[in-house]
Coordinates of C-alpha atoms and ligand atoms in Angstrom, one line a residue:
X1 CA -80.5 -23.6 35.5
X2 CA -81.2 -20.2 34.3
X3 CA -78.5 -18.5 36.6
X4 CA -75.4 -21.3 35.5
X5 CA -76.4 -20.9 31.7
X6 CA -76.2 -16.8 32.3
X7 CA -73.4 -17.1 33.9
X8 CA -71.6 -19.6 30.9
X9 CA -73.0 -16.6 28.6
X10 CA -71.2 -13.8 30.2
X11 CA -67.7 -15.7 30.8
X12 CA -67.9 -16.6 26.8
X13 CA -68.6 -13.1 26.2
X14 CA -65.1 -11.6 28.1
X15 CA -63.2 -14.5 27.4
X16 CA -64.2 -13.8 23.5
X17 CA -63.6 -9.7 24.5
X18 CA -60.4 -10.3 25.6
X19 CA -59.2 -12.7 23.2
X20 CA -60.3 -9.9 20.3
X21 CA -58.5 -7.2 22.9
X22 CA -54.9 -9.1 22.8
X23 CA -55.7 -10.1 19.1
X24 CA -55.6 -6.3 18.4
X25 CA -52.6 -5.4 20.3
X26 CA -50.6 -7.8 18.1
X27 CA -51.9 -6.5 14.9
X28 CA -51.0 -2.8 16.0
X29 CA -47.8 -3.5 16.6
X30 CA -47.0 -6.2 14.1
X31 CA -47.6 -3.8 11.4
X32 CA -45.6 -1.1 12.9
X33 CA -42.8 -3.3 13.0
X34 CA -43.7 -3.7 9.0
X35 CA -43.4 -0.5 8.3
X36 CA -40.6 0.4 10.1
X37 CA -38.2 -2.3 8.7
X38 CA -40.0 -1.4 5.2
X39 CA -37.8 1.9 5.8
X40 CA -34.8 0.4 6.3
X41 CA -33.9 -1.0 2.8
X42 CA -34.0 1.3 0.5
X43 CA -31.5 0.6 -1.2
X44 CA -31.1 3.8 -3.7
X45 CA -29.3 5.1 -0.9
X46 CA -25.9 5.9 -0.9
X47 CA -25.1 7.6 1.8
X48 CA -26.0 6.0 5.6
X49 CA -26.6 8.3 8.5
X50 CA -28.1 6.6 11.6
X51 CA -30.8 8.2 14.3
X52 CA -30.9 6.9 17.3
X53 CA -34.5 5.9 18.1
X54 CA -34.0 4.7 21.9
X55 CA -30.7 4.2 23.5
X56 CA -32.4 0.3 24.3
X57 CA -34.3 0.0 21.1
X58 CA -31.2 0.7 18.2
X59 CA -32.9 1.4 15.0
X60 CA -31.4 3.0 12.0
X61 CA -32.6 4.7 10.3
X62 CA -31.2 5.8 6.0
X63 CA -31.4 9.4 4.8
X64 CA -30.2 10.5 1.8
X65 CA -27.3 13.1 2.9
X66 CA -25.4 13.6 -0.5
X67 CA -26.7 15.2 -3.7
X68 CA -24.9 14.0 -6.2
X69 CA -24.0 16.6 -9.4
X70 CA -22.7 15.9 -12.8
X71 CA -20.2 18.6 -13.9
X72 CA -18.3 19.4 -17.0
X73 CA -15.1 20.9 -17.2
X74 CA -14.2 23.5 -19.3
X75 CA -10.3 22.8 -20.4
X76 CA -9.3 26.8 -19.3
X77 CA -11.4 25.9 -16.2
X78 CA -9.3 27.1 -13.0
X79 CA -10.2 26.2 -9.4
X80 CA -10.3 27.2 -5.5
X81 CA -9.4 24.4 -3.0
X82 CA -9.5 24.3 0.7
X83 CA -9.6 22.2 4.1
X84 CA -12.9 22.3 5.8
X85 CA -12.4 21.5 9.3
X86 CA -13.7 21.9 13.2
X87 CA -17.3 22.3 13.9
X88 CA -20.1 23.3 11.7
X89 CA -20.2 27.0 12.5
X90 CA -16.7 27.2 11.7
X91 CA -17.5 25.0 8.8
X92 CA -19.6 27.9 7.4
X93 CA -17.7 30.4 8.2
X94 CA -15.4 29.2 5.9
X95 CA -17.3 28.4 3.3
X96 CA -18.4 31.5 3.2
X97 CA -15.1 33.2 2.8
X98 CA -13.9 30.6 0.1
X99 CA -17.2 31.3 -2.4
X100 CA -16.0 35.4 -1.8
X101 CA -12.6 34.2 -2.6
X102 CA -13.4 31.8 -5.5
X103 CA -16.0 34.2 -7.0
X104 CA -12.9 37.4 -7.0
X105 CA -10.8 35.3 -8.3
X106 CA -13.1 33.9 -10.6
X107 CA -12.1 30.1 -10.0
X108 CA -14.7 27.5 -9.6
X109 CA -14.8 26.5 -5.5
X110 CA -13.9 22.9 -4.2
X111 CA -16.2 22.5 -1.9
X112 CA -15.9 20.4 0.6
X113 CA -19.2 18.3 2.4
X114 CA -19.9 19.4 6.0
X115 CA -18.4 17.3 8.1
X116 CA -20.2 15.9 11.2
X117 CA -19.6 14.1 14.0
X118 CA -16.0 14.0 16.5
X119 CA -15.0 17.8 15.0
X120 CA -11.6 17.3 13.0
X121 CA -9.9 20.6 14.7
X122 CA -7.3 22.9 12.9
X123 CA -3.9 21.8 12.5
X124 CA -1.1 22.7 9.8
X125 CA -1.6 22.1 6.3
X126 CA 0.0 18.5 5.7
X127 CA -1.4 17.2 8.8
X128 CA -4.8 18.3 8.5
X129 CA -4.9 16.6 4.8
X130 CA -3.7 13.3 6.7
X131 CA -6.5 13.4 9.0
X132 CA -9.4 14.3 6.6
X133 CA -7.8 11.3 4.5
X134 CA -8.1 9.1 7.5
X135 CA -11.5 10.8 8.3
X136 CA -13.5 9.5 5.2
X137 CA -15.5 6.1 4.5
X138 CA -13.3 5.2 1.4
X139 CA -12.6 1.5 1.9
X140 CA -14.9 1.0 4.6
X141 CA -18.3 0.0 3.0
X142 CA -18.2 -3.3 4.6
X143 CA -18.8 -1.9 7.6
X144 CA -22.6 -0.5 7.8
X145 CA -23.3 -4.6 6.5
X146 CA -21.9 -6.2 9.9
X147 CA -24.5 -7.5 11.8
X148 CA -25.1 -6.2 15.2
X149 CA -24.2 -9.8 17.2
X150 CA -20.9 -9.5 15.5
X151 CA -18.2 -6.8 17.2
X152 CA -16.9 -4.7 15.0
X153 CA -13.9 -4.7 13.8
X154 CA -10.9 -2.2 14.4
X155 CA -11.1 0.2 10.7
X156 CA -15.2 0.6 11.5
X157 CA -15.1 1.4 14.9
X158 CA -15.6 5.0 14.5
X159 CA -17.4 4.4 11.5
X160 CA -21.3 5.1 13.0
X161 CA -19.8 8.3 14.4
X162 CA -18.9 10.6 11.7
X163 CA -20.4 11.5 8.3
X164 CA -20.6 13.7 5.3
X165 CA -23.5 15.6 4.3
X166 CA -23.9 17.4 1.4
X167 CA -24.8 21.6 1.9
X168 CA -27.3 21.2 -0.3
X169 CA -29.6 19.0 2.3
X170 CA -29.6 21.7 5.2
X171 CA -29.5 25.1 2.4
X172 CA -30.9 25.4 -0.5
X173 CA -27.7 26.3 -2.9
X174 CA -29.5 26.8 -6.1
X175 CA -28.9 30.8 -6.1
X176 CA -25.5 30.3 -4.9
X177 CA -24.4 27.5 -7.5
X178 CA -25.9 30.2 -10.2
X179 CA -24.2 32.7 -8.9
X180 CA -20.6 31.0 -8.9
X181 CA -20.0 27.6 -10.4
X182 CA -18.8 24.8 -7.5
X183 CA -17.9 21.5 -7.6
X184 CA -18.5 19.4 -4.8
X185 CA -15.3 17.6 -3.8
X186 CA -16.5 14.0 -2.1
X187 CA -13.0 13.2 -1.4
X188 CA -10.4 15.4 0.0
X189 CA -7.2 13.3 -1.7
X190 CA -5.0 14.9 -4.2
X191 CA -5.4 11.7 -6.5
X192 CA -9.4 11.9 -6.2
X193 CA -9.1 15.6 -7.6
X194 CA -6.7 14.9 -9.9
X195 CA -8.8 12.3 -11.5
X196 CA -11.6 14.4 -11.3
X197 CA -10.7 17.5 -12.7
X198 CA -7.8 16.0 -15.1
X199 CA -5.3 17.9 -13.7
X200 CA -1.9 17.0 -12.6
X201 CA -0.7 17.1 -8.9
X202 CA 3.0 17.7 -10.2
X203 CA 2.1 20.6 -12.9
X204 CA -0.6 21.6 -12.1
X205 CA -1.2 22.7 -7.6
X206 CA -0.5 25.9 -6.5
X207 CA -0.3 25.3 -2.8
X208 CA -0.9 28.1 0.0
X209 CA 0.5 26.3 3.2
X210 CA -1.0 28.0 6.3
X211 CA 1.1 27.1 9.5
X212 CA -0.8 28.2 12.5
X213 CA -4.8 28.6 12.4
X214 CA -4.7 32.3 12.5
X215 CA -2.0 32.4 9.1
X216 CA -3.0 34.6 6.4
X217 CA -5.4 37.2 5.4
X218 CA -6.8 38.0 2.3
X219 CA -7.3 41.5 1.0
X220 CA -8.0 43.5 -2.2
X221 CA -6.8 46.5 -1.5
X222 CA -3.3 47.6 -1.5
X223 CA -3.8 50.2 1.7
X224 CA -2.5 48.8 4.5
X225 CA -5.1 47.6 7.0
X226 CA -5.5 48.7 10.4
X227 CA -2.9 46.2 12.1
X228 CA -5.2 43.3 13.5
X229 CA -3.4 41.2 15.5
X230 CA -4.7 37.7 14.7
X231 CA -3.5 36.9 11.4
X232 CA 0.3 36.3 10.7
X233 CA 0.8 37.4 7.3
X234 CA -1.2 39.6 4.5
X235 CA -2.1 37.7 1.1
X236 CA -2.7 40.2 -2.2
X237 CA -5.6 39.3 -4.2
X238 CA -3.3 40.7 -7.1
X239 CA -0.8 38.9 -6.3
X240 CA -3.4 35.4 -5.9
X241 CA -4.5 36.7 -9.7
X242 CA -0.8 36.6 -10.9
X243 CA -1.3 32.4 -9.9
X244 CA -1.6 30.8 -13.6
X245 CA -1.9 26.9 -11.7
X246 CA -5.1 25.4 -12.7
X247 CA -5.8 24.5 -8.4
X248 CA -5.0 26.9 -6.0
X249 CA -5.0 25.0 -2.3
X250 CA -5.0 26.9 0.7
X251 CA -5.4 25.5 4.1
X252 CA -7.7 26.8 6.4
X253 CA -10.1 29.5 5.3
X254 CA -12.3 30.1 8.6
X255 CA -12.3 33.2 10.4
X256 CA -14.0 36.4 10.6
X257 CA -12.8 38.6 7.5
X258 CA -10.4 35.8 6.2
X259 CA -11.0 37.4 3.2
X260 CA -11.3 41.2 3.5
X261 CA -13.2 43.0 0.7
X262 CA -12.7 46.8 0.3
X263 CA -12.5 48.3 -3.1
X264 CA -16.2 48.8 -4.8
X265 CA -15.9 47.1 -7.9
X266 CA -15.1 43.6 -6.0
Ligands
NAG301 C1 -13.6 33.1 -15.8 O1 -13.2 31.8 -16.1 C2 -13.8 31.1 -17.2 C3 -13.2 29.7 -17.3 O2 -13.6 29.0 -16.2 C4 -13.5 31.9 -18.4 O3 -14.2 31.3 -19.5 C5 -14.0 33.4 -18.2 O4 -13.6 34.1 -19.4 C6 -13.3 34.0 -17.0 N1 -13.9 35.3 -16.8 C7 -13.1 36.4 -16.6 C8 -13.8 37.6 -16.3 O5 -11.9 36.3 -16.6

């Protein structure tokens, strides 16, 4: 008798340990499942960017990638425009030579958002503005609300794979944006800037058309530079000066010493 009731004991005791065991498990991971759909909706976000968690597990996951900035526009206010394209390096590079640029010729810089994803590579002026037109979301807001048992349709196919981010998430911009007033441009279209800036695409562009990647340099100094082989043609920050259009557009501005700096007082 003693022996069957000890043995009735123990099997209560790991049926009742096992049961709390499994009980436990569920809670863990119940919660955790709570908290990370708790992420997902948040819905200040205007912007969506999506990790990959696990290739077999897709989770997204929302990051705010654009800083948005109110601007005022002064109505003598000039400005510097140009294409961002290719990776992010090159991306930089650029940038880097357009702030130079805007800052000499004391315009305020259209910046453009990195790009990421497929890289957008270089090609001539016109057509690089039709694919960066192609290349943004405008339109396509419809497409982050499909749900995943429905196949997507043609415009959003490419739509997870691509994104803007604003330079101001990866750097922090503050000196820079004291040093030389920019506007971010969140849209590459003429009609977007036009609205933006109240100016007028027929009165009021200046356009610098580059033609192969490689097309024009920038210099301040009137001595002629060593020759350097890579760029086609020699553009005079005088002669930029002389260029009363409230937007000046170039094309392309990456490339080591795109813009070439020489006199002191620049
Ligand atoms: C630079 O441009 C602003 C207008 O945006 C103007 O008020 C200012 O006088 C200009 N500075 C110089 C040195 O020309």
């Amino acid at each position: 008798m003693i022996a069957i009731s000890h043995v009735g004991i123990r099997t209560v005791f790991f049926s009742g340990l096992w049961l709390f065991v499994i009980i436990a498990f569920f809670h863990v991971f119940y919660r955790e499942d709570l908290a990370s759909n708790s992420g997902q909706t948040d819905s200040l976000l205007d912007t969506k960017t999506t990790i990959m968690v696990t290739p077999s597990q897709q989770q997204f996951k929302d990051v705010k990638v654009r800083v948005h900035r109110e601007f005022i526009i002064d109505p003598d206010e000039r400005f510097l425009a140009y294409f961002a394209h290719s990776g992010f390096h090159n991306q930089r590079v650029a940038l880097a030579n357009a702030m130079l640029l805007a800052k000499i010729l004391n315009r305020t810089l259209l910046m453009p958002p990195i790009l990421f994803g497929p890289p957008i590579p270089w090609v001539r002026f016109d057509k690089l503005y039709e694919k960066l037109l192609v290349s943004t979301k405008m339109g396509l807001e419809h497409c982050w609300k499909i749900p995943d048992q429905i196949p997507l349709p043609a415009e959003c196919l490419n739509y997870f794979s691509s994104t803007t981010v604003s330079w101001d998430f990866l750097f922090d911009m503050e000196p820079i944006r004291e040093w030389h007033k920019i506007i971010d441009r969140w849209e590459p279209s003429y009609g977007w800037l036009s609205q933006n800036l109240r100016v007028s695409l027929d009165e009021d562009f200046h356009f610098i058309k580059d033609t192969t990647l490689f097309d024009y340099r920038i210099h301040d100094s009137s001595f002629a530079s060593p020759q350097n082989v890579k760029y086609k043609r020699r553009l005079d920050i005088k002669k930029l000066e002389e260029i009363d259009k409230k937007v000046l557009h170039l094309g392309s501005l990456f490339g080591l010493h795109r813009v070439t700096v020489e006199k002191p007082d620049s």
